[in-house]
Amino acid sequence: MAVDYIQNLFADRIGGPQFGLKEKIYKFEKIKRAKKEAMFANPHVELIDLGVGEPDSMADQSIVKELTKEAGKLENRFYADNGIFEFKKAAAAYMKEVFSVDVDAETEINHMIGSKSALAMIPTVFINPGDITIMPAPNYPILETHTKYLGGEVVHLPLLEENSFLPKLDSLNKNVLKRAKLLYLNYPNNPTGAVANRKFFEEVVQFAKENELIVIHDAAYAALVFDHESPLSFLSVPGAKEIGIELHSLSKSFNMTGWRIGFVTGNAKLIHAIAMMKDNYDSGQFIPIQKAAVYALSHPEMTKQIAAKYSRRHEVLVKILCECGFDTKKPKGSFFLYTKIPKGVVGGPKFQSAEEFSQYLIKKHLISTVPWDDAGPYVRFSVTFQADGRKGEQQVLEEIKARLSTSDFIF
Ligand SMILES: Cc1ncc(COP(=O)(O)O)c(C=O)c1O
């Protein structure tokens, strides 16, 4: 008879012997199921997906061409380990050109197989059981998940509209600060779309120094800004490099999502430790992808074009939502529009949570969004919807308007 001892061997961090037996249904799975149901019930209506967290377009053909050329070269076949120097040099030049930040290519930059991988590795470098990571809420969760895997704890700082979605650092108590090691920030922010300003980053540097914290600034959307907002790096603030690092990604800035390439930059001691850890996790990104990324990084004008598209789409979407009664403003960066949910619909349901509202939008209007209930009920609309050119884009937006205006929302 076959023995099944596998079930007893799972680590506690993923549920121990209970792993997989009572799967909790997570938010994104619920959305997936609701989308499937709505499409089945309405086979002739197209679902408009405003819930996608990645670009709708592929990388520019010139980047693809560079990859194709480099992939055919014999010398590019090796393990890349901690990356090729050419990439580090290009990343340093990019930091200078786009953010006016000076970093040393040799000691202050390391490539990463995407910022998600970097966020997964960083806690391994710092977190002992009982240590604390300070995270905003809502957040991109990878640093939080891995802190907990290692026996660390997470303390949340809510991102509230009345504070421009910037965390109140002075709300943290002394006991938390004594045990805290990492402070995670992300601007332009997912999901709120908020941008930070220099003054806030200056306060962060001072706060981190006073409380001996390491700042991890996730800058995945840093160059995707518009309406006279300039790309802002945390490292451009005096003293930031003494206490922090910044994560950059080509996923959104250059539509290279599936390519898996980004970099960490900042304090040399921190970069050295992360590189040491990375060397024990992977063997580096395929060299031709790094070389295509070198090409991309030397063409930051491509990001400006991508940002212009999001800006244009945001503009119309905000107008539509305001006409439907939402109190919403165009964000200054990212492709996320984060807005407070209505209380209900005249003659229809009342909404107790963003999740309920999001389900309503899918089932009633075949419009998919992502709900967030972490710091008030909000939904996130992404302007990365599929559309065939400018005309197609207009048609999608008109269709959103036509659908939403059949509901009389109560606020
Ligand atoms: C805030 C934030 N950080 C990091 C990532 C991951 O980016 P990458 O593709 O570089 O792993 C995402 C992706 O959605 C994100 O929203």
Short mmCIF file of C-alpha atoms and ligand atoms in Angstrom, two decimals:
data_model
loop_
_atom_site.label_atom_id
_atom_site.label_comp_id
_atom_site.label_asym_id
_atom_site.label_seq_id
_atom_site.Cartn_x
_atom_site.Cartn_y
_atom_site.Cartn_z
CA MET A 1 0.00 0.00 0.00
CA ALA A 2 1.27 3.45 -0.91
CA VAL A 3 2.34 5.59 2.01
CA ASP A 4 1.51 9.30 1.99
CA TYR A 5 3.77 11.07 4.41
CA ILE A 6 4.17 14.09 2.12
CA GLN A 7 1.23 15.88 3.78
CA ASN A 8 3.06 15.84 7.13
CA LEU A 9 6.24 17.36 5.77
CA PHE A 10 5.06 20.78 4.60
CA ALA A 11 6.67 23.66 6.50
CA ASP A 12 4.55 25.57 9.02
CA ARG A 13 5.08 28.79 7.08
CA ILE A 14 2.78 27.50 4.33
CA GLY A 15 0.33 25.74 6.67
CA GLY A 16 2.21 22.63 7.80
CA PRO A 17 0.19 19.38 7.57
CA GLN A 18 -2.92 21.48 6.75
CA PHE A 19 -1.37 22.80 3.51
CA GLY A 20 -3.78 22.54 0.58
CA LEU A 21 -6.57 20.91 2.61
CA LYS A 22 -8.68 24.00 3.25
CA GLU A 23 -7.57 26.48 0.62
CA LYS A 24 -8.72 29.97 1.49
CA ILE A 25 -10.18 31.66 -1.57
CA TYR A 26 -8.05 34.70 -2.19
CA LYS A 27 -9.21 37.98 -3.70
CA PHE A 28 -7.74 37.37 -7.14
CA GLU A 29 -9.23 33.87 -7.30
CA LYS A 30 -12.66 35.31 -6.43
CA ILE A 31 -12.30 37.85 -9.23
CA LYS A 32 -11.28 35.11 -11.65
CA ARG A 33 -14.31 33.02 -10.71
CA ALA A 34 -16.71 35.99 -10.95
CA LYS A 35 -15.31 36.86 -14.40
CA LYS A 36 -15.80 33.30 -15.61
CA GLU A 37 -19.38 33.20 -14.31
CA ALA A 38 -20.25 36.60 -15.83
CA MET A 39 -18.83 35.65 -19.21
CA PHE A 40 -20.72 32.34 -19.16
CA ALA A 41 -23.99 34.13 -18.32
CA ASN A 42 -23.41 36.84 -20.98
CA PRO A 43 -21.70 35.11 -23.90
CA HIS A 44 -22.34 38.02 -26.29
CA VAL A 45 -21.01 40.82 -24.10
CA GLU A 46 -17.29 41.50 -24.00
CA LEU A 47 -15.70 41.71 -20.57
CA ILE A 48 -13.72 44.93 -20.08
CA ASP A 49 -10.74 44.11 -17.91
CA LEU A 50 -9.66 47.09 -15.80
CA GLY A 51 -8.09 44.82 -13.22
CA VAL A 52 -4.86 43.99 -15.02
CA GLY A 53 -1.66 44.94 -13.17
CA GLU A 54 0.60 44.90 -16.19
CA PRO A 55 1.01 46.75 -19.50
CA ASP A 56 -1.32 45.97 -22.41
CA SER A 57 1.44 46.45 -25.01
CA MET A 58 4.56 44.47 -25.82
CA ALA A 59 8.10 45.86 -25.70
CA ASP A 60 9.18 48.12 -28.54
CA GLN A 61 10.29 46.24 -31.67
CA SER A 62 13.78 47.73 -31.39
CA ILE A 63 14.22 46.00 -28.00
CA VAL A 64 12.93 42.72 -29.40
CA LYS A 65 15.40 43.05 -32.29
CA GLU A 66 18.27 43.54 -29.85
CA LEU A 67 17.28 40.38 -27.98
CA THR A 68 17.08 38.38 -31.21
CA LYS A 69 20.53 39.58 -32.29
CA GLU A 70 22.16 38.81 -28.93
CA ALA A 71 20.42 35.44 -28.50
CA GLY A 72 22.21 34.20 -31.64
CA LYS A 73 25.71 34.83 -30.26
CA LEU A 74 27.77 31.95 -28.90
CA GLU A 75 29.42 34.05 -26.18
CA ASN A 76 26.05 34.93 -24.59
CA ARG A 77 25.20 31.37 -23.59
CA PHE A 78 26.76 31.32 -20.09
CA TYR A 79 25.35 31.66 -16.59
CA ALA A 80 25.18 35.38 -15.90
CA ASP A 81 25.59 35.05 -12.09
CA ASN A 82 25.38 38.54 -10.63
CA GLY A 83 25.09 40.17 -14.03
CA ILE A 84 27.20 41.66 -16.79
CA PHE A 85 29.04 44.92 -16.20
CA GLU A 86 27.51 46.41 -19.36
CA PHE A 87 24.07 46.23 -17.70
CA LYS A 88 25.32 47.85 -14.49
CA LYS A 89 26.87 50.67 -16.51
CA ALA A 90 23.63 51.20 -18.46
CA ALA A 91 21.59 51.18 -15.23
CA ALA A 92 23.93 53.78 -13.67
CA ALA A 93 23.66 55.99 -16.78
CA TYR A 94 19.84 55.61 -16.66
CA MET A 95 19.76 56.69 -12.99
CA LYS A 96 21.77 59.77 -13.94
CA GLU A 97 19.75 60.66 -17.03
CA VAL A 98 16.23 60.06 -15.69
CA PHE A 99 16.63 60.81 -11.96
CA SER A 100 19.85 62.89 -11.79
CA VAL A 101 21.23 60.38 -9.29
CA ASP A 102 24.90 59.35 -9.22
CA VAL A 103 25.53 55.69 -8.45
CA ASP A 104 28.67 53.65 -8.85
CA ALA A 105 28.08 50.92 -11.45
CA GLU A 106 30.56 48.54 -9.81
CA THR A 107 29.43 48.68 -6.19
CA GLU A 108 26.01 50.30 -6.03
CA ILE A 109 23.99 48.34 -8.61
CA ASN A 110 23.03 44.71 -9.12
CA HIS A 111 20.66 43.29 -11.73
CA MET A 112 17.68 41.25 -10.52
CA ILE A 113 15.32 38.83 -12.23
CA GLY A 114 12.54 41.38 -11.67
CA SER A 115 11.81 43.37 -8.54
CA LYS A 116 9.51 40.65 -7.25
CA SER A 117 12.54 38.36 -6.87
CA ALA A 118 14.46 41.14 -5.14
CA LEU A 119 11.63 41.68 -2.65
CA ALA A 120 11.50 37.96 -1.96
CA MET A 121 15.23 37.82 -1.20
CA ILE A 122 15.71 40.97 0.86
CA PRO A 123 14.13 39.63 4.10
CA THR A 124 16.54 36.67 4.01
CA VAL A 125 19.36 39.18 4.37
CA PHE A 126 17.86 41.00 7.38
CA ILE A 127 14.99 39.28 9.14
CA ASN A 128 15.50 37.09 12.20
CA PRO A 129 12.45 35.69 14.03
CA GLY A 130 10.72 38.55 15.87
CA ASP A 131 12.15 41.33 13.69
CA ILE A 132 9.69 43.77 12.20
CA THR A 133 9.13 45.02 8.66
CA ILE A 134 7.04 48.17 8.35
CA MET A 135 4.72 48.07 5.35
CA PRO A 136 2.06 50.44 4.03
CA ALA A 137 -1.49 49.12 3.72
CA PRO A 138 -2.60 48.40 1.08
CA ASN A 139 0.61 47.14 -0.48
CA TYR A 140 2.37 44.97 -3.04
CA PRO A 141 2.78 42.04 -0.67
CA ILE A 142 6.02 40.16 -1.48
CA LEU A 143 8.28 41.71 1.20
CA GLU A 144 5.52 41.12 3.75
CA THR A 145 5.02 37.46 2.79
CA HIS A 146 8.73 36.66 3.03
CA THR A 147 9.18 38.56 6.29
CA LYS A 148 6.49 36.31 7.77
CA TYR A 149 7.97 33.15 6.22
CA LEU A 150 11.13 33.90 8.21
CA GLY A 151 9.31 34.36 11.52
CA GLY A 152 9.36 38.13 11.31
CA GLU A 153 6.39 40.39 11.98
CA VAL A 154 4.75 43.06 9.87
CA VAL A 155 3.37 46.34 11.13
CA HIS A 156 1.10 48.24 8.76
CA LEU A 157 0.83 51.96 8.16
CA PRO A 158 -2.48 52.81 6.47
CA LEU A 159 -2.36 54.90 3.29
CA LEU A 160 -5.21 57.36 3.66
CA GLU A 161 -6.62 59.81 1.17
CA GLU A 162 -6.52 62.67 3.71
CA ASN A 163 -2.73 62.17 3.96
CA SER A 164 -2.29 62.04 0.16
CA PHE A 165 -1.72 58.29 0.58
CA LEU A 166 1.60 58.88 2.37
CA PRO A 167 2.15 56.90 5.59
CA LYS A 168 2.25 58.69 8.97
CA LEU A 169 5.64 57.58 10.23
CA ASP A 170 5.19 59.31 13.60
CA SER A 171 2.24 57.01 14.38
CA LEU A 172 4.65 54.11 15.03
CA ASN A 173 5.27 53.37 18.69
CA LYS A 174 8.67 52.98 20.37
CA ASN A 175 8.35 49.24 20.94
CA VAL A 176 7.68 48.62 17.28
CA LEU A 177 10.55 50.87 16.23
CA LYS A 178 12.95 49.08 18.56
CA ARG A 179 12.31 45.78 16.76
CA ALA A 180 11.85 47.20 13.25
CA LYS A 181 14.56 46.72 10.64
CA LEU A 182 12.95 47.39 7.27
CA LEU A 183 10.69 50.17 6.05
CA TYR A 184 9.06 49.47 2.67
CA LEU A 185 7.76 52.31 0.50
CA ASN A 186 6.51 52.38 -3.08
CA TYR A 187 5.95 55.55 -5.13
CA PRO A 188 4.27 56.02 -7.56
CA ASN A 189 2.19 53.64 -5.53
CA ASN A 190 0.39 50.42 -6.34
CA PRO A 191 -2.58 50.48 -5.82
CA THR A 192 -3.28 54.14 -4.92
CA GLY A 193 -1.47 55.73 -7.89
CA ALA A 194 -0.13 58.37 -5.46
CA VAL A 195 3.27 59.98 -5.96
CA ALA A 196 5.67 61.06 -3.22
CA ASN A 197 7.47 64.37 -2.98
CA ARG A 198 10.99 65.33 -1.99
CA LYS A 199 9.94 66.66 1.41
CA PHE A 200 8.37 63.32 2.34
CA PHE A 201 11.50 61.44 1.26
CA GLU A 202 13.65 63.84 3.33
CA GLU A 203 11.49 63.05 6.37
CA VAL A 204 11.88 59.34 5.63
CA VAL A 205 15.68 59.62 5.59
CA GLN A 206 15.72 61.46 8.91
CA PHE A 207 13.23 59.04 10.47
CA ALA A 208 15.21 56.01 9.25
CA LYS A 209 18.46 57.38 10.68
CA GLU A 210 16.88 58.23 14.03
CA ASN A 211 15.36 54.76 14.34
CA GLU A 212 18.10 52.72 12.62
CA LEU A 213 15.90 51.46 9.80
CA ILE A 214 16.77 50.32 6.30
CA VAL A 215 14.54 51.85 3.63
CA ILE A 216 13.50 49.70 0.69
CA HIS A 217 11.99 51.96 -1.93
CA ASP A 218 10.14 50.03 -4.63
CA ALA A 219 10.35 52.28 -7.68
CA ALA A 220 8.68 49.94 -10.19
CA TYR A 221 6.60 52.84 -11.58
CA ALA A 222 9.10 55.66 -10.94
CA ALA A 223 9.47 56.87 -14.52
CA LEU A 224 5.77 56.49 -15.39
CA VAL A 225 4.68 59.98 -14.38
CA PHE A 226 2.77 62.72 -16.17
CA ASP A 227 1.19 66.17 -15.91
CA HIS A 228 4.47 68.02 -15.20
CA GLU A 229 5.52 65.53 -12.51
CA SER A 230 9.22 64.64 -12.86
CA PRO A 231 10.48 61.12 -12.14
CA LEU A 232 11.62 61.13 -8.50
CA SER A 233 14.14 58.73 -7.01
CA PHE A 234 14.37 58.22 -3.26
CA LEU A 235 18.14 58.19 -3.76
CA SER A 236 18.08 61.78 -4.99
CA VAL A 237 17.47 62.95 -1.41
CA PRO A 238 20.63 63.73 0.63
CA GLY A 239 21.54 60.88 2.96
CA ALA A 240 19.23 58.30 1.31
CA LYS A 241 22.12 56.24 0.04
CA GLU A 242 23.45 55.88 3.59
CA ILE A 243 20.37 54.01 4.73
CA GLY A 244 18.51 52.61 1.74
CA ILE A 245 18.16 50.98 -1.60
CA GLU A 246 15.80 51.43 -4.51
CA LEU A 247 14.31 48.76 -6.76
CA HIS A 248 13.86 49.50 -10.45
CA SER A 249 12.08 47.37 -12.99
CA LEU A 250 11.83 47.33 -16.77
CA SER A 251 8.47 45.52 -16.54
CA LYS A 252 6.29 48.61 -16.65
CA SER A 253 8.69 51.35 -17.82
CA PHE A 254 9.60 49.46 -21.00
CA ASN A 255 6.69 46.99 -21.32
CA MET A 256 9.15 44.15 -20.58
CA THR A 257 6.98 42.41 -17.99
CA GLY A 258 7.63 38.78 -18.87
CA TRP A 259 11.30 39.38 -19.64
CA ARG A 260 12.11 39.49 -15.91
CA ILE A 261 14.71 42.18 -15.57
CA GLY A 262 15.28 44.96 -13.07
CA PHE A 263 17.94 46.19 -10.67
CA VAL A 264 18.64 47.20 -7.08
CA THR A 265 20.68 50.32 -6.46
CA GLY A 266 21.81 52.30 -3.46
CA ASN A 267 23.97 51.69 -0.38
CA ALA A 268 27.00 49.60 -1.36
CA LYS A 269 26.98 47.45 1.80
CA LEU A 270 23.31 46.59 1.27
CA ILE A 271 23.82 45.89 -2.44
CA HIS A 272 26.77 43.62 -1.65
CA ALA A 273 24.69 41.60 0.86
CA ILE A 274 21.73 41.29 -1.51
CA ALA A 275 24.05 40.22 -4.34
CA MET A 276 25.56 37.56 -2.08
CA MET A 277 22.07 36.24 -1.29
CA LYS A 278 21.00 36.39 -4.94
CA ASP A 279 24.05 34.37 -5.93
CA ASN A 280 22.64 31.59 -3.75
CA TYR A 281 19.16 31.77 -5.32
CA ASP A 282 19.67 32.07 -9.07
CA SER A 283 22.35 32.25 -11.72
CA GLY A 284 21.36 35.58 -13.22
CA GLN A 285 19.13 36.64 -16.09
CA PHE A 286 19.93 35.34 -19.62
CA ILE A 287 22.68 37.61 -21.00
CA PRO A 288 20.79 38.51 -24.22
CA ILE A 289 17.90 39.81 -22.07
CA GLN A 290 20.37 41.92 -20.09
CA LYS A 291 21.81 43.26 -23.35
CA ALA A 292 18.34 44.09 -24.69
CA ALA A 293 17.73 45.85 -21.36
CA VAL A 294 20.96 47.84 -21.86
CA TYR A 295 19.48 49.05 -25.13
CA ALA A 296 16.13 49.89 -23.47
CA LEU A 297 17.74 51.77 -20.58
CA SER A 298 19.56 53.98 -23.05
CA HIS A 299 16.19 54.94 -24.60
CA PRO A 300 14.17 56.43 -21.72
CA GLU A 301 12.08 58.33 -24.26
CA MET A 302 10.19 55.06 -24.76
CA THR A 303 8.88 55.32 -21.20
CA LYS A 304 7.65 58.84 -21.89
CA GLN A 305 5.55 57.52 -24.77
CA ILE A 306 4.11 54.76 -22.60
CA ALA A 307 3.33 57.27 -19.85
CA ALA A 308 1.60 59.56 -22.36
CA LYS A 309 -0.78 56.73 -23.28
CA TYR A 310 -1.69 56.06 -19.64
CA SER A 311 -2.14 59.77 -19.01
CA ARG A 312 -4.54 60.06 -21.96
CA ARG A 313 -6.57 57.05 -20.83
CA HIS A 314 -6.67 58.25 -17.20
CA GLU A 315 -7.99 61.60 -18.32
CA VAL A 316 -11.05 60.11 -20.02
CA LEU A 317 -11.68 57.46 -17.36
CA VAL A 318 -11.63 60.06 -14.58
CA LYS A 319 -14.13 62.18 -16.52
CA ILE A 320 -16.45 59.17 -16.97
CA LEU A 321 -16.27 58.22 -13.30
CA CYS A 322 -16.90 61.80 -12.17
CA GLU A 323 -19.95 61.96 -14.45
CA CYS A 324 -21.21 58.82 -12.73
CA GLY A 325 -20.85 60.53 -9.33
CA PHE A 326 -17.45 59.21 -8.18
CA ASP A 327 -15.26 61.73 -6.37
CA THR A 328 -12.01 60.92 -8.11
CA LYS A 329 -8.90 62.68 -9.41
CA LYS A 330 -6.41 61.81 -12.09
CA PRO A 331 -3.26 60.28 -10.54
CA LYS A 332 0.14 61.78 -11.37
CA GLY A 333 1.79 58.46 -12.08
CA SER A 334 1.32 54.73 -12.73
CA PHE A 335 -1.57 53.12 -14.56
CA PHE A 336 -3.73 52.84 -11.44
CA LEU A 337 -6.80 54.88 -10.62
CA TYR A 338 -7.85 54.22 -7.02
CA THR A 339 -11.25 55.45 -6.00
CA LYS A 340 -13.68 55.18 -3.11
CA ILE A 341 -16.65 52.91 -3.75
CA PRO A 342 -20.27 54.10 -3.76
CA LYS A 343 -22.56 53.14 -0.87
CA GLY A 344 -24.93 51.38 -3.22
CA VAL A 345 -27.20 51.67 -6.25
CA VAL A 346 -30.69 53.22 -6.35
CA GLY A 347 -33.16 50.32 -6.40
CA GLY A 348 -30.22 47.91 -6.17
CA PRO A 349 -27.69 46.53 -3.72
CA LYS A 350 -25.85 48.31 -0.89
CA PHE A 351 -22.10 47.71 -0.71
CA GLN A 352 -20.47 46.79 2.61
CA SER A 353 -17.00 46.40 1.10
CA ALA A 354 -14.94 47.07 -1.99
CA GLU A 355 -15.03 43.37 -2.70
CA GLU A 356 -18.84 43.48 -2.94
CA PHE A 357 -18.71 46.50 -5.25
CA SER A 358 -16.08 44.88 -7.45
CA GLN A 359 -18.24 41.73 -7.74
CA TYR A 360 -21.20 43.94 -8.70
CA LEU A 361 -19.17 45.62 -11.48
CA ILE A 362 -18.18 42.26 -12.88
CA LYS A 363 -21.60 40.63 -12.68
CA LYS A 364 -23.77 43.60 -13.66
CA HIS A 365 -21.50 45.45 -16.09
CA LEU A 366 -18.83 42.92 -17.07
CA ILE A 367 -16.18 45.38 -15.91
CA SER A 368 -13.37 43.89 -13.88
CA THR A 369 -11.48 45.89 -11.21
CA VAL A 370 -9.42 45.02 -8.12
CA PRO A 371 -10.98 45.76 -4.71
CA TRP A 372 -8.97 46.94 -1.66
CA ASP A 373 -10.46 47.00 1.83
CA ASP A 374 -7.20 47.47 3.73
CA ALA A 375 -7.58 51.19 4.50
CA GLY A 376 -11.16 52.01 3.55
CA PRO A 377 -13.17 50.52 0.68
CA TYR A 378 -11.57 51.42 -2.65
CA VAL A 379 -11.39 49.87 -6.10
CA ARG A 380 -8.44 50.04 -8.44
CA PHE A 381 -9.10 50.65 -12.13
CA SER A 382 -6.08 49.95 -14.37
CA VAL A 383 -5.90 51.81 -17.66
CA THR A 384 -4.03 48.88 -19.19
CA PHE A 385 -7.16 47.55 -20.88
CA GLN A 386 -6.88 45.86 -24.28
CA ALA A 387 -7.73 48.11 -27.22
CA ASP A 388 -6.99 48.18 -30.91
CA GLY A 389 -5.21 51.50 -31.47
CA ARG A 390 -6.50 54.96 -30.50
CA LYS A 391 -9.91 54.36 -32.05
CA GLY A 392 -10.31 51.09 -30.18
CA GLU A 393 -9.25 52.85 -26.98
CA GLN A 394 -12.00 55.44 -27.43
CA GLN A 395 -14.54 52.72 -28.12
CA VAL A 396 -13.63 50.87 -24.92
CA LEU A 397 -13.92 54.07 -22.88
CA GLU A 398 -17.29 54.91 -24.46
CA GLU A 399 -18.47 51.40 -23.67
CA ILE A 400 -17.38 51.80 -20.02
CA LYS A 401 -19.37 55.01 -19.87
CA ALA A 402 -22.44 53.44 -21.48
CA ARG A 403 -22.39 50.52 -19.05
CA LEU A 404 -21.74 52.47 -15.85
CA SER A 405 -24.33 55.14 -16.61
CA THR A 406 -27.11 52.55 -16.42
CA SER A 407 -26.49 52.31 -12.66
CA ASP A 408 -27.58 55.19 -10.45
CA PHE A 409 -24.86 55.07 -7.79
CA ILE A 410 -25.42 56.42 -4.27
CA PHE A 411 -22.40 58.09 -2.57
C1 LIG B 1 4.73 47.84 -6.58
C2 LIG B 1 5.25 46.73 -7.41
N1 LIG B 1 6.49 46.26 -7.14
C3 LIG B 1 7.03 45.27 -7.84
C4 LIG B 1 6.30 44.64 -8.84
C5 LIG B 1 6.95 43.50 -9.56
O1 LIG B 1 7.62 43.95 -10.68
P1 LIG B 1 8.64 43.03 -11.47
O2 LIG B 1 7.96 42.68 -12.75
O3 LIG B 1 9.85 43.87 -11.65
O4 LIG B 1 8.91 41.82 -10.65
C6 LIG B 1 5.02 45.06 -9.15
C7 LIG B 1 4.23 44.39 -10.17
O5 LIG B 1 3.04 44.45 -10.27
C8 LIG B 1 4.48 46.14 -8.40
O6 LIG B 1 3.25 46.60 -8.63
#
